[in-house]
XYZ file of C-alpha atoms in Angstrom:
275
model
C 16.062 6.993 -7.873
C 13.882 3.843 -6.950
C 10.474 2.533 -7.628
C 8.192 0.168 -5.628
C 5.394 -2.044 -6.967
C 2.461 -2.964 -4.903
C -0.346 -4.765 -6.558
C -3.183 -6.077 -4.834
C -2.199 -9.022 -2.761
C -0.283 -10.760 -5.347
C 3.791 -11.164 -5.559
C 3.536 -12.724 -8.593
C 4.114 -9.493 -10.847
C 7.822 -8.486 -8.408
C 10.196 -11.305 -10.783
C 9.541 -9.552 -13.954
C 10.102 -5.878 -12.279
C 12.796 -6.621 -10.418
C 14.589 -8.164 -13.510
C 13.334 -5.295 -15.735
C 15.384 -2.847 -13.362
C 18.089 -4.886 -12.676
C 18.330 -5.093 -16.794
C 18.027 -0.947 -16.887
C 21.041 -0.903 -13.946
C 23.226 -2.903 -16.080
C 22.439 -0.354 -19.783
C 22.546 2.578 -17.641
C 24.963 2.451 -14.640
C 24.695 6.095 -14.470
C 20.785 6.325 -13.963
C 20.489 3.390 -10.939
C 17.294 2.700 -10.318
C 16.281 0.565 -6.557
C 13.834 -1.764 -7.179
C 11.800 -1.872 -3.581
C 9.188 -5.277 -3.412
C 6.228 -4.958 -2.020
C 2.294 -5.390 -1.635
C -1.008 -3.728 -1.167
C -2.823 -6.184 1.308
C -6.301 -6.043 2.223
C -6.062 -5.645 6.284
C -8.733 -6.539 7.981
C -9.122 -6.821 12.087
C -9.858 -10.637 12.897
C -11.230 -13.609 11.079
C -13.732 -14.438 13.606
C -15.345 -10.796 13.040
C -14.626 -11.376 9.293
C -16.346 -14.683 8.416
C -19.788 -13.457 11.082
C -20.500 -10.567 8.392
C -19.768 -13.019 5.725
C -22.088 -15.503 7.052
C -25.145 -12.926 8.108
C -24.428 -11.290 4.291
C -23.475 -7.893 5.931
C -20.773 -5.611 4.471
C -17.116 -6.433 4.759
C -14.498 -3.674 4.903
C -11.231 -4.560 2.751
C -9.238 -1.984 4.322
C -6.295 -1.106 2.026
C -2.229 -1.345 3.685
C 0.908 -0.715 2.077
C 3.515 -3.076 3.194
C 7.408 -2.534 1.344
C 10.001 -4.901 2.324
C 13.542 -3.481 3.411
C 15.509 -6.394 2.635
C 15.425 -10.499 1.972
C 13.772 -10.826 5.268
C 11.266 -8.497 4.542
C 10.494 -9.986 1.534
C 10.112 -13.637 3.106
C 7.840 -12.065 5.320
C 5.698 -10.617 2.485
C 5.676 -13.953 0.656
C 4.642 -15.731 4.149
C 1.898 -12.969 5.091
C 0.797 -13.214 1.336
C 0.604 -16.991 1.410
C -1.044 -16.871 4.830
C -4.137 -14.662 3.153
C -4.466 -16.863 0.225
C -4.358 -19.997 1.641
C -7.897 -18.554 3.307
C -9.425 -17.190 0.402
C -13.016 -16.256 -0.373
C -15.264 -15.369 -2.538
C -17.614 -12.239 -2.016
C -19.696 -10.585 -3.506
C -18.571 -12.131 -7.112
C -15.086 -11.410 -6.080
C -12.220 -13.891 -4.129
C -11.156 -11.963 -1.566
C -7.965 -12.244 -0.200
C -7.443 -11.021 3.819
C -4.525 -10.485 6.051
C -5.930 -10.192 9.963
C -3.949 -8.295 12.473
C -2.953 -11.346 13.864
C -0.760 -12.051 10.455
C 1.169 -9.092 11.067
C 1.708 -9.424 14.519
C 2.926 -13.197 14.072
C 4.840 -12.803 11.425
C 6.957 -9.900 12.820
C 7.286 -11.478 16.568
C 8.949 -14.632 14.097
C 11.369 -12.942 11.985
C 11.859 -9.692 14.057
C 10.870 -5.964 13.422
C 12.621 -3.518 10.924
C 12.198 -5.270 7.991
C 9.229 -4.398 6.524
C 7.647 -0.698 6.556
C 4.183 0.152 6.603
C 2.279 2.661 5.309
C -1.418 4.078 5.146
C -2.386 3.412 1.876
C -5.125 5.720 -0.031
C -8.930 6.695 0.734
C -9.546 2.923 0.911
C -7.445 2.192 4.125
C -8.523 1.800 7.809
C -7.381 5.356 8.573
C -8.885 7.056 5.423
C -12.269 5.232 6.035
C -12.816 5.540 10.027
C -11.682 9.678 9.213
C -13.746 10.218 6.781
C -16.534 8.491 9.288
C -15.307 10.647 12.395
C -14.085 7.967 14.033
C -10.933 9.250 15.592
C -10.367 7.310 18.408
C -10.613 3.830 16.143
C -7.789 5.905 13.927
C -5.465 6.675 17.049
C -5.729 2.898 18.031
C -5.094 1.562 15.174
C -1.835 4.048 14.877
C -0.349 3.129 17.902
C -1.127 -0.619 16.748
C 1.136 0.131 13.722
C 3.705 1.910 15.855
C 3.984 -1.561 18.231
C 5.014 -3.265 15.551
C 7.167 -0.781 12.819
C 7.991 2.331 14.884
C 9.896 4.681 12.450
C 8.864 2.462 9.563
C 5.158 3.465 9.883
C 3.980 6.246 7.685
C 1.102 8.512 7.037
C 0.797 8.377 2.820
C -0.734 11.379 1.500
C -1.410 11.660 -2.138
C -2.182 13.855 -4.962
C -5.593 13.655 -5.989
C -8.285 16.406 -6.382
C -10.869 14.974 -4.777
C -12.207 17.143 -1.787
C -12.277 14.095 0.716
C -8.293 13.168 -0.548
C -7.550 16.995 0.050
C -9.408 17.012 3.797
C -7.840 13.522 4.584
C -3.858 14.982 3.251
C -4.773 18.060 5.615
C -5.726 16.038 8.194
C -2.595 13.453 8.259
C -0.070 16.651 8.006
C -1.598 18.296 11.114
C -1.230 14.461 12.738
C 1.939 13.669 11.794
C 3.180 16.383 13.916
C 1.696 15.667 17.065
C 2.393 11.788 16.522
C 6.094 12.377 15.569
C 5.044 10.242 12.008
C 6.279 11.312 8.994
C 4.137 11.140 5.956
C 4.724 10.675 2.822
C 3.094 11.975 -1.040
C 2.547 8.813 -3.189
C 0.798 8.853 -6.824
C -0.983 5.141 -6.248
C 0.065 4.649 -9.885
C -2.511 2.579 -11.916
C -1.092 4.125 -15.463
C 1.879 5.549 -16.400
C 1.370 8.982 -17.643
C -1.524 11.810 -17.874
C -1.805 10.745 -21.301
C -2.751 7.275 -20.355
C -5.646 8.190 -18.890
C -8.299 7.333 -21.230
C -6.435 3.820 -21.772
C -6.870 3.228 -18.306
C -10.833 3.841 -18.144
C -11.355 2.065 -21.420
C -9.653 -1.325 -19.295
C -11.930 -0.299 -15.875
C -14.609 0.050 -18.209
C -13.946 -3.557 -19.910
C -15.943 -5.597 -17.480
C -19.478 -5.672 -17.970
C -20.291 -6.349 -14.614
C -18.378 -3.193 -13.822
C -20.038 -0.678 -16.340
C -21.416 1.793 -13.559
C -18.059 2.033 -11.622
C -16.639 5.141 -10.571
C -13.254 5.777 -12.912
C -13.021 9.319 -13.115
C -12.617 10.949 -9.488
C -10.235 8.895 -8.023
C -8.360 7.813 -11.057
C -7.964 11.079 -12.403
C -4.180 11.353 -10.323
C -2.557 7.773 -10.384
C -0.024 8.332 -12.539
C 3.235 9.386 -11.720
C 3.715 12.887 -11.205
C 6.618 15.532 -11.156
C 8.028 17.090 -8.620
C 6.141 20.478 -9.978
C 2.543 18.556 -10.270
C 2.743 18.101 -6.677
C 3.781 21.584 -5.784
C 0.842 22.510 -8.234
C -2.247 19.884 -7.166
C -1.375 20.504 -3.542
C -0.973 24.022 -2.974
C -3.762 23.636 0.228
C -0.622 22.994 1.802
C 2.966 24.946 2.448
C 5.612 24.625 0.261
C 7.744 23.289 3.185
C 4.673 20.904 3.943
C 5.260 19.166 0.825
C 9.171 19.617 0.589
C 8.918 17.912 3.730
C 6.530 14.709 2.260
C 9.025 14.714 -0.923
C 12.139 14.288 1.335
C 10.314 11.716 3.637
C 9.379 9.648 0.445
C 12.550 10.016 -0.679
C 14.148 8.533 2.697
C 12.819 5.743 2.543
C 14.971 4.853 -0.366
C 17.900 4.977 1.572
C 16.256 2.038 4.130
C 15.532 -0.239 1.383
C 18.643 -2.683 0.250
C 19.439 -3.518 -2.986
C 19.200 -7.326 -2.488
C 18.605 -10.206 -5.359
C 15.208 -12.368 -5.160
C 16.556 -14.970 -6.868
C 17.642 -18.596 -5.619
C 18.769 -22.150 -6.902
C 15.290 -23.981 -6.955
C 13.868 -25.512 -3.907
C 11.869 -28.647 -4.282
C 10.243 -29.845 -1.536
C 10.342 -33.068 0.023
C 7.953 -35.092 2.166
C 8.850 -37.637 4.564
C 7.736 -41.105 3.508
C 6.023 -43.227 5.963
């Protein structure tokens, strides 16, 4: 029914999927699929706090957020957020990193108005997987009633599939939230590859880097690919069948927010002002 891409801070990947869709539509009126835009920023709480650990050497948290946009002024505000984290790039580590301060959010929204974009958790590498997992609660209620200032109904807890024992703690954990919070969550598959069978494709290309021979690509990895209805029933069976009926339908929802809207636009060139 619809499909959303999210790389890693970078836009640049949405003109070829929305146009492969939009070419699918038009063969197959009968099986429409939505495209949804959107991005997987690195969210990080100020700059000032930011560039101190980067100057004393200490470790920097790229917390992992899930922004989709709902419409064309969603997506203006993901190419203005997006441009605002490049344009302060920096390399770390051996790697240019690319950060979006709360600050970003907050400014862009107040500008162009809330309800256009929605927000969502992310996986074990986002503020609220990282602060639970270190039993930090009260940084995790904070930063969820941050997110609720500034999306309200279009914030959501994103649980996903995966076998691993801290995914399966952290999905229990955001179900038993999401009812005292009034959130709904959401089951996601954080596809990397396209099916099970992919999977030894897809740690062959992790595994390409030589830098990056001792990474970890079986424990997480093992469940980003996109799943059946029945996998999820299956892989989480810690929780009800209504539980994840319930995280189906939510996902499902948000479909129904999203407008079908074209990215496309005569060419802009800019102009200066001569002196």
């Amino acid at each position: 029914k619809a499909c959303a891409l999210t790389d890693h801070e970078v836009l640049s990947g949405l003109a070829e999927f929305y146009d492969l869709i939009k070419q699918h539509n038009n063969d197959n009126p009968n099986s429409f699929i939505k495209p949804i835009l959107g991005n997987e920023i690195y969210l990080l709480p100020t700059e000032e706090e930011t560039m101190e650990l980067k100057n004393r050497n200490e470790k920097i948290d790229f917390y992992h957020c899930i922004l989709l946009a709902k419409d064309k002024i969603g997506f203006t505000m993901l190419k203005e957020l997006s441009s605002r984290a490049w344009s302060r790039s920096f390399f770390y580590k051996g790697l240019e990193r690319v950060p979006t301060y709360f600050s970003d959010i907050r400014e862009v929204v107040n500008k162009y108005g809330r309800g256009h974009l929605i927000m969502s958790t992310a996986c074990l590498g986002s503020m609220t997987a990282k602060k639970f997992l270190e039993n930090d609660l009260d940084y995790v209620y904070d930063f969820w009633e941050w997110c609720l200032r500034y999306f309200d109904k279009d914030f959501y807890l994103e649980l996903q599939p995966s076998l691993n024992e801290e995914q399966i703690k952290y999905n229990k954990f955001l179900v038993e939230e999401s009812s005292k919070w009034g959130i709904d969550y959401i089951i996601t598959c954080d596809t990397h590859y396209l099916e099970k069978k992919d999977r030894a494709t897809h740690r062959a290309f992790l595994q390409s880097d030589r830098e990056e021979k001792d990474r970890e690509v079986d424990d997480f990895y093992d469940s980003t690919y996109i799943h059946s209805i029945e996998e999820l029933y299956e892989k989480m069976n810690y929780l009800s069948r209504e539980e994840i009926k319930k995280g189906i339908h939510n996902t499902n929802s948000i479909k129904d927010k999203v407008e079908y809207y074209s990215i496309w636009h005569d060419q802009v060139i800019p102009v200066s002002p001569l002196p």
